[in-house]
């Protein structure tokens, strides 16, 4: 069983940065770790994922070049560094873990992920 707890959310101005952390309990070193976002009135969307071992990452185009996902396996944490924040980045951010798909892929498809945190709120105002 894997448990995930997010932290680091808050309210910032456009252009500022935030760093989200996900504390992982349980054995997750062979799992894909992802960050998802649900903005007001919208469906949950995947924004970043990192492969087991941390050597490969994948981002949604909306955050590419601004957000960085990383994982520290010995410390059992996954972080999302968010720079140059925009108003449209506002939402609830969720950390998730799931098995790799056939072929070893970590995707941004939420149904791939079976463990979820409770979410942390990020508000970006202009």
CSV table of N, CA and C in Angstrom, one decimal, residues 6-109:
chain,number,residue,atom,x,y,z
A,6,UNK,N,0.6,15.5,-0.1
A,6,UNK,CA,1.1,16.7,-0.7
A,6,UNK,C,1.3,17.9,0.3
A,7,UNK,N,2.2,18.8,0.0
A,7,UNK,CA,2.4,20.0,0.8
A,7,UNK,C,3.0,21.0,-0.1
A,8,UNK,N,3.0,22.3,0.3
A,8,UNK,CA,3.7,23.3,-0.4
A,8,UNK,C,2.8,24.3,-1.2
A,9,UNK,N,1.5,24.0,-1.2
A,9,UNK,CA,0.6,24.9,-2.0
A,9,UNK,C,0.5,26.2,-1.3
A,10,UNK,N,-0.1,27.2,-2.0
A,10,UNK,CA,-0.3,28.5,-1.4
A,10,UNK,C,-0.8,29.5,-2.4
A,11,UNK,N,-0.8,30.8,-2.1
A,11,UNK,CA,-1.2,31.8,-3.0
A,11,UNK,C,0.0,32.7,-3.3
A,12,UNK,N,0.2,32.9,-4.6
A,12,UNK,CA,1.3,33.7,-5.2
A,12,UNK,C,0.8,34.6,-6.3
A,13,UNK,N,1.7,35.5,-6.7
A,13,UNK,CA,1.4,36.4,-7.8
A,13,UNK,C,1.9,35.8,-9.1
A,14,UNK,N,1.4,36.2,-10.2
A,14,UNK,CA,1.9,35.7,-11.5
A,14,UNK,C,3.4,36.0,-11.6
A,15,UNK,N,4.1,35.0,-12.2
A,15,UNK,CA,5.6,35.1,-12.3
A,15,UNK,C,6.4,34.6,-11.2
A,16,UNK,N,5.7,34.3,-10.0
A,16,UNK,CA,6.4,33.8,-8.9
A,16,UNK,C,6.5,32.3,-9.0
A,17,UNK,N,7.2,31.7,-8.0
A,17,UNK,CA,7.4,30.3,-7.9
A,17,UNK,C,6.9,29.6,-6.7
A,18,UNK,N,6.6,28.3,-6.8
A,18,UNK,CA,6.2,27.5,-5.7
A,18,UNK,C,6.8,26.1,-5.9
A,19,UNK,N,7.1,25.5,-4.8
A,19,UNK,CA,7.6,24.1,-4.8
A,19,UNK,C,6.7,23.2,-4.0
A,20,UNK,N,6.1,22.2,-4.7
A,20,UNK,CA,5.2,21.3,-4.1
A,20,UNK,C,6.0,20.0,-3.8
A,21,UNK,N,5.7,19.4,-2.6
A,21,UNK,CA,6.3,18.2,-2.2
A,21,UNK,C,5.3,17.1,-2.0
A,22,UNK,N,5.7,15.9,-2.3
A,22,UNK,CA,4.8,14.7,-2.1
A,22,UNK,C,5.6,13.7,-1.2
A,23,UNK,N,5.1,13.5,0.0
A,23,UNK,CA,5.7,12.5,0.9
A,23,UNK,C,5.1,11.2,0.6
A,24,UNK,N,6.0,10.2,0.3
A,24,UNK,CA,5.5,8.9,-0.1
A,24,UNK,C,5.8,7.9,1.0
A,25,UNK,N,4.7,7.2,1.4
A,25,UNK,CA,4.9,6.1,2.4
A,25,UNK,C,4.6,4.8,1.7
A,26,UNK,N,5.5,3.8,1.9
A,26,UNK,CA,5.3,2.5,1.2
A,26,UNK,C,6.3,2.4,0.1
A,27,UNK,N,6.3,1.2,-0.6
A,27,UNK,CA,7.3,1.0,-1.6
A,27,UNK,C,6.8,1.5,-2.9
A,28,UNK,N,7.4,2.5,-3.4
A,28,UNK,CA,7.0,3.2,-4.7
A,28,UNK,C,8.1,3.3,-5.6
A,29,UNK,N,9.3,2.8,-5.4
A,29,UNK,CA,10.4,3.1,-6.2
A,29,UNK,C,10.3,2.5,-7.6
A,30,UNK,N,9.4,1.6,-7.8
A,30,UNK,CA,9.2,1.0,-9.2
A,30,UNK,C,8.0,1.6,-9.8
A,31,UNK,N,7.4,2.6,-9.2
A,31,UNK,CA,6.1,3.1,-9.8
A,31,UNK,C,6.4,4.4,-10.5
A,32,UNK,N,5.5,4.7,-11.5
A,32,UNK,CA,5.5,6.1,-12.1
A,32,UNK,C,4.9,7.0,-11.0
A,33,UNK,N,5.5,8.2,-10.9
A,33,UNK,CA,5.0,9.2,-10.1
A,33,UNK,C,4.5,10.4,-10.9
A,34,UNK,N,3.3,10.9,-10.7
A,34,UNK,CA,2.8,12.0,-11.5
A,34,UNK,C,2.2,13.1,-10.6
A,35,UNK,N,2.1,14.2,-11.3
A,35,UNK,CA,1.4,15.4,-10.7
A,35,UNK,C,0.3,15.7,-11.6
A,36,UNK,N,-0.9,15.9,-11.0
A,36,UNK,CA,-2.1,16.2,-11.7
A,36,UNK,C,-2.7,17.5,-11.2
A,37,UNK,N,-3.5,18.2,-12.0
A,37,UNK,CA,-4.0,19.5,-11.6
A,37,UNK,C,-5.5,19.5,-12.0
A,38,UNK,N,-6.3,20.0,-11.1
A,38,UNK,CA,-7.7,20.2,-11.4
A,38,UNK,C,-8.0,21.7,-11.2
A,39,UNK,N,-8.3,22.4,-12.2
A,39,UNK,CA,-8.6,23.8,-12.2
A,39,UNK,C,-10.1,24.0,-12.0
A,40,UNK,N,-10.6,25.1,-11.4
A,40,UNK,CA,-12.0,25.3,-11.2
A,40,UNK,C,-12.8,25.1,-12.5
A,41,UNK,N,-13.8,24.2,-12.4
A,41,UNK,CA,-14.7,24.0,-13.5
A,41,UNK,C,-14.1,23.1,-14.6
A,42,UNK,N,-13.0,22.5,-14.4
A,42,UNK,CA,-12.3,21.7,-15.4
A,42,UNK,C,-12.1,20.3,-14.9
A,43,UNK,N,-11.8,19.4,-15.8
A,43,UNK,CA,-11.5,18.1,-15.4
A,43,UNK,C,-10.0,18.0,-15.0
A,44,UNK,N,-9.7,17.0,-14.2
A,44,UNK,CA,-8.3,16.8,-13.8
A,44,UNK,C,-7.4,16.5,-15.0
A,45,UNK,N,-6.3,17.0,-15.0
A,45,UNK,CA,-5.3,16.8,-16.1
A,45,UNK,C,-3.9,16.5,-15.6
A,46,UNK,N,-3.3,15.6,-16.3
A,46,UNK,CA,-1.9,15.3,-15.9
A,46,UNK,C,-1.0,16.3,-16.4
A,47,UNK,N,0.0,16.8,-15.6
A,47,UNK,CA,0.9,17.8,-16.0
A,47,UNK,C,2.4,17.3,-16.0
A,48,UNK,N,2.7,16.4,-15.2
A,48,UNK,CA,4.1,15.9,-15.2
A,48,UNK,C,4.2,14.5,-14.6
A,49,UNK,N,5.1,13.7,-15.2
A,49,UNK,CA,5.3,12.4,-14.6
A,49,UNK,C,6.8,12.1,-14.7
A,50,UNK,N,7.2,11.2,-13.8
A,50,UNK,CA,8.6,10.8,-13.7
A,50,UNK,C,8.7,9.3,-13.6
A,51,UNK,N,9.6,8.7,-14.3
A,51,UNK,CA,9.8,7.3,-14.3
A,51,UNK,C,10.5,6.8,-13.1
A,52,UNK,N,10.4,5.5,-12.8
A,52,UNK,CA,11.2,4.9,-11.7
A,52,UNK,C,12.6,5.1,-12.0
A,53,UNK,N,13.4,5.5,-10.9
A,53,UNK,CA,14.8,5.8,-11.1
A,53,UNK,C,15.0,7.3,-11.3
A,54,UNK,N,14.0,8.0,-11.8
A,54,UNK,CA,14.0,9.4,-12.0
A,54,UNK,C,14.8,9.9,-13.2
A,55,UNK,N,15.2,9.0,-14.1
A,55,UNK,CA,16.0,9.4,-15.2
A,55,UNK,C,15.2,9.9,-16.4
A,56,UNK,N,13.9,9.8,-16.4
A,56,UNK,CA,13.1,10.2,-17.5
A,56,UNK,C,11.8,10.9,-17.0
A,57,UNK,N,11.5,12.0,-17.6
A,57,UNK,CA,10.3,12.8,-17.3
A,57,UNK,C,9.5,13.1,-18.5
A,58,UNK,N,8.3,13.5,-18.3
A,58,UNK,CA,7.4,13.9,-19.4
A,58,UNK,C,6.4,15.0,-18.8
A,59,UNK,N,6.2,16.0,-19.7
A,59,UNK,CA,5.4,17.1,-19.2
A,59,UNK,C,4.3,17.4,-20.3
A,60,UNK,N,3.2,17.9,-19.7
A,60,UNK,CA,2.2,18.5,-20.6
A,60,UNK,C,2.7,19.8,-21.2
A,61,UNK,N,2.3,20.1,-22.4
A,61,UNK,CA,2.8,21.3,-23.1
A,61,UNK,C,2.5,22.6,-22.3
A,62,UNK,N,1.5,22.6,-21.5
A,62,UNK,CA,1.1,23.8,-20.7
A,62,UNK,C,2.1,24.2,-19.6
A,63,UNK,N,2.9,23.2,-19.2
A,63,UNK,CA,3.9,23.5,-18.2
A,63,UNK,C,5.3,23.3,-18.6
A,64,UNK,N,5.5,22.8,-19.8
A,64,UNK,CA,6.9,22.5,-20.2
A,64,UNK,C,7.7,23.7,-20.2
A,65,UNK,N,8.9,23.6,-19.7
A,65,UNK,CA,9.8,24.7,-19.6
A,65,UNK,C,9.7,25.5,-18.4
A,66,UNK,N,8.6,25.4,-17.6
A,66,UNK,CA,8.3,26.1,-16.4
A,66,UNK,C,8.3,25.3,-15.2
A,67,UNK,N,7.9,24.0,-15.3
A,67,UNK,CA,7.8,23.1,-14.2
A,67,UNK,C,8.8,22.0,-14.3
A,68,UNK,N,9.3,21.5,-13.1
A,68,UNK,CA,10.2,20.5,-13.1
A,68,UNK,C,9.8,19.4,-12.0
A,69,UNK,N,9.7,18.2,-12.5
A,69,UNK,CA,9.4,17.1,-11.5
A,69,UNK,C,10.7,16.4,-11.2
A,70,UNK,N,10.8,16.0,-9.9
A,70,UNK,CA,12.0,15.2,-9.5
A,70,UNK,C,11.6,14.3,-8.4
A,71,UNK,N,12.4,13.2,-8.2
A,71,UNK,CA,12.1,12.3,-7.2
A,71,UNK,C,13.4,12.0,-6.4
A,72,UNK,N,13.2,11.8,-5.1
A,72,UNK,CA,14.3,11.5,-4.2
A,72,UNK,C,13.9,10.1,-3.6
A,73,UNK,N,14.4,9.0,-4.2
A,73,UNK,CA,13.9,7.7,-3.7
A,73,UNK,C,14.4,7.4,-2.3
A,74,UNK,N,15.6,7.7,-1.9
A,74,UNK,CA,16.0,7.4,-0.5
A,74,UNK,C,15.2,8.2,0.5
A,75,UNK,N,14.8,9.5,0.1
A,75,UNK,CA,14.0,10.3,1.0
A,75,UNK,C,12.5,10.1,0.8
A,76,UNK,N,12.1,9.3,-0.2
A,76,UNK,CA,10.7,9.0,-0.5
A,76,UNK,C,9.9,10.3,-0.7
A,77,UNK,N,10.4,11.1,-1.5
A,77,UNK,CA,9.7,12.4,-1.9
A,77,UNK,C,9.7,12.6,-3.4
A,78,UNK,N,8.7,13.2,-3.8
A,78,UNK,CA,8.5,13.7,-5.2
A,78,UNK,C,8.2,15.2,-5.2
A,79,UNK,N,8.9,16.0,-5.9
A,79,UNK,CA,8.7,17.4,-5.9
A,79,UNK,C,8.3,17.9,-7.2
A,80,UNK,N,7.6,19.0,-7.2
A,80,UNK,CA,7.2,19.7,-8.4
A,80,UNK,C,7.7,21.2,-8.2
A,81,UNK,N,8.7,21.6,-8.9
A,81,UNK,CA,9.2,23.0,-8.9
A,81,UNK,C,8.4,23.7,-10.0
A,82,UNK,N,7.7,24.8,-9.5
A,82,UNK,CA,6.8,25.5,-10.5
A,82,UNK,C,7.3,27.0,-10.5
A,83,UNK,N,7.8,27.3,-11.7
A,83,UNK,CA,8.3,28.7,-11.9
A,83,UNK,C,7.5,29.4,-12.9
A,84,UNK,N,7.6,30.7,-12.9
A,84,UNK,CA,6.9,31.6,-13.9
A,84,UNK,C,5.4,31.2,-13.9
A,85,UNK,N,4.8,31.2,-12.7
A,85,UNK,CA,3.4,30.8,-12.6
A,85,UNK,C,2.5,31.8,-13.2
A,86,UNK,N,1.4,31.2,-13.8
A,86,UNK,CA,0.4,32.0,-14.5
A,86,UNK,C,-0.9,31.8,-13.8
A,87,UNK,N,-1.9,32.7,-14.0
A,87,UNK,CA,-3.2,32.6,-13.4
A,87,UNK,C,-3.9,31.3,-13.8
A,88,UNK,N,-3.6,30.8,-15.0
A,88,UNK,CA,-4.2,29.5,-15.4
A,88,UNK,C,-3.6,28.3,-14.7
A,89,UNK,N,-2.6,28.5,-13.9
A,89,UNK,CA,-2.0,27.4,-13.1
A,89,UNK,C,-2.8,27.2,-11.8
A,90,UNK,N,-3.7,28.0,-11.6
A,90,UNK,CA,-4.5,27.9,-10.4
A,90,UNK,C,-5.3,26.6,-10.3
A,91,UNK,N,-5.3,25.9,-9.2
A,91,UNK,CA,-6.1,24.7,-9.1
A,91,UNK,C,-5.6,23.8,-7.9
A,92,UNK,N,-6.2,22.7,-7.8
A,92,UNK,CA,-5.8,21.7,-6.8
A,92,UNK,C,-4.8,20.7,-7.4
A,93,UNK,N,-3.7,20.6,-6.8
A,93,UNK,CA,-2.6,19.7,-7.3
A,93,UNK,C,-2.5,18.4,-6.6
A,94,UNK,N,-2.5,17.3,-7.3
A,94,UNK,CA,-2.5,16.0,-6.7
A,94,UNK,C,-1.2,15.2,-7.1
A,95,UNK,N,-0.7,14.6,-6.2
A,95,UNK,CA,0.4,13.6,-6.4
A,95,UNK,C,-0.2,12.2,-6.6
A,96,UNK,N,0.3,11.4,-7.5
A,96,UNK,CA,-0.2,10.1,-7.8
A,96,UNK,C,0.9,9.1,-8.1
A,97,UNK,N,0.6,7.9,-7.9
A,97,UNK,CA,1.5,6.8,-8.2
A,97,UNK,C,0.8,5.7,-8.9
A,98,UNK,N,1.5,5.0,-9.9
A,98,UNK,CA,0.9,4.0,-10.6
A,98,UNK,C,1.9,3.1,-11.3
A,99,UNK,N,1.5,1.9,-11.7
A,99,UNK,CA,2.3,1.0,-12.5
A,99,UNK,C,2.6,1.5,-13.9
A,100,UNK,N,3.8,1.2,-14.4
A,100,UNK,CA,4.1,1.5,-15.7
A,100,UNK,C,3.2,0.7,-16.7
A,101,UNK,N,2.8,1.4,-17.8
A,101,UNK,CA,2.0,0.7,-18.8
A,101,UNK,C,2.8,-0.3,-19.5
A,102,UNK,N,2.2,-1.1,-20.3
A,102,UNK,CA,2.9,-2.1,-21.1
A,102,UNK,C,3.9,-1.4,-22.0
A,103,UNK,N,5.1,-1.8,-22.1
A,103,UNK,CA,6.2,-1.1,-22.8
A,103,UNK,C,7.0,-0.2,-21.9
A,104,UNK,N,6.5,-0.1,-20.6
A,104,UNK,CA,7.3,0.6,-19.6
A,104,UNK,C,7.0,2.1,-19.6
A,105,UNK,N,5.9,2.5,-20.1
A,105,UNK,CA,5.6,3.9,-20.2
A,105,UNK,C,4.9,4.5,-19.0
A,106,UNK,N,5.3,5.7,-18.6
A,106,UNK,CA,4.7,6.5,-17.6
A,106,UNK,C,3.9,7.6,-18.4
A,107,UNK,N,2.6,7.7,-18.3
A,107,UNK,CA,1.9,8.6,-19.1
A,107,UNK,C,1.2,9.7,-18.2
A,108,UNK,N,0.5,10.6,-18.8
A,108,UNK,CA,-0.3,11.6,-18.1
A,108,UNK,C,-1.8,11.2,-18.0
A,109,UNK,N,-2.0,9.9,-18.3
A,109,UNK,CA,-3.4,9.4,-18.2
A,109,UNK,C,-3.8,9.1,-16.8
